[in-house]
Amino acid sequence: MRRPVIAGNWKMHKTQAETRAFFEEFKPLVSASRHCDIIVAPPFTAIAAAVDAAKGTLISIAGQDGCWERAGAFTGEISMPMLIEAGCQSVIIGHSERRKYFGETDAIVNRKLKAAIEAGLQPIVCVGEDQSERDAGHTEQLIERQFNDGMATLTGPDFSRILVAYEPVWAIGTGRTATPEIAAEVHAFLRRLAAKRFTPGLAASARILYGGSVKPDNIRGLMAQEEIDGALVGGASLDARSFSAIVNF
Ligand code: PEP
């Protein structure tokens, strides 16, 4: 039995004051929710406020990105050990917005995965095709490349620390969700890739989240799929009521 995970990715939203206000409203709404891991990924500047606000709860805090180096001349970057020191337990790596706007390649994703694991963070690694890749029938080819190249050089024990998020780019922030069946099909494909690259046992216990316009009204259908172990939520995680409704699916 794989434990569900509901993770919120706030992207470039919320000040520290807004973060504190969110947690004030959110905490009582999920205080009895023990059926899943709850993760919130605020922007770097609000991590300390989120960690402080989440103290004494089961909510854990994630970074939205982290550098592959531990320290050095990398202006504007935040290292994985810095995220740990700030109180994060996990980190999102290879989000499609990082790939699209900041030139992140599978090789960079691989280096970040290694750095995150070495620092003791749980990586949430994102893969997913865009509309043209899906239309051209290249979804599996693309996912296979992102998975295998991202995981290159990682060991089985490394993989056991990772959460995989399938996020079709055409469904992110568009209001278009993949049907539960489409998502489950790709999740099953990812599990076969994991079995081939690592072991069938590790593939069976890997937690694979779906992301792309997840909302309170579609989370149940998604979670009813055996292959879907949770959700990575963008827009709907910004509102305490809608995110708690997703957590309490
Ligand atoms: C995301 O950015 O990871 C995401 C899934 O966004 P949204 O839920 O807004 O589509």
Tab-separated table of C-alpha atoms and ligand atoms in Angstrom, residues 9 11 92 95-97 126 167-168 171-176 210-215 232-237, ligand 1:
chain	number	residue	atom	x	y	z
A	9	ASN	CA	3.507	24.233	-5.472
A	11	LYS	CA	5.341	29.037	-7.609
A	92	ILE	CA	10.742	19.999	-6.492
A	95	HIS	CA	9.296	21.372	-13.050
A	96	SER	CA	8.212	22.122	-16.628
A	97	GLU	CA	8.422	25.871	-15.932
A	126	CYS	CA	8.627	16.282	-12.603
A	167	GLU	CA	2.731	16.677	-15.113
A	168	PRO	CA	1.513	16.955	-18.704
A	171	ALA	CA	-2.700	20.505	-18.319
A	172	ILE	CA	-0.680	22.889	-16.131
A	173	GLY	CA	-2.516	26.090	-15.284
A	174	THR	CA	-4.835	25.582	-18.252
A	175	GLY	CA	-7.882	24.164	-16.506
A	176	ARG	CA	-7.511	21.086	-18.740
A	210	TYR	CA	-0.248	13.529	-11.002
A	211	GLY	CA	-0.097	17.286	-11.622
A	212	GLY	CA	-2.065	19.504	-13.982
A	213	SER	CA	-5.155	21.533	-13.009
A	214	VAL	CA	-5.976	19.344	-10.004
A	215	LYS	CA	-8.974	20.851	-8.205
A	232	LEU	CA	1.167	18.033	-7.227
A	233	VAL	CA	-1.136	21.037	-7.152
A	234	GLY	CA	-0.383	24.526	-8.462
A	235	GLY	CA	-3.159	27.116	-8.575
A	236	ALA	CA	-5.584	25.327	-6.260
A	237	SER	CA	-2.945	25.061	-3.511
B	1	PEP	C1	2.081	22.751	-11.293
B	1	PEP	O1	2.554	23.819	-11.580
B	1	PEP	O2	2.802	21.861	-10.818
B	1	PEP	C2	0.661	22.540	-11.528
B	1	PEP	C3	0.227	21.319	-11.585
B	1	PEP	O3	-0.123	23.665	-11.684
B	1	PEP	P1	-1.738	23.727	-11.792
B	1	PEP	O4	-2.285	22.835	-10.710
B	1	PEP	O5	-2.079	25.155	-11.569
B	1	PEP	O6	-2.094	23.229	-13.155
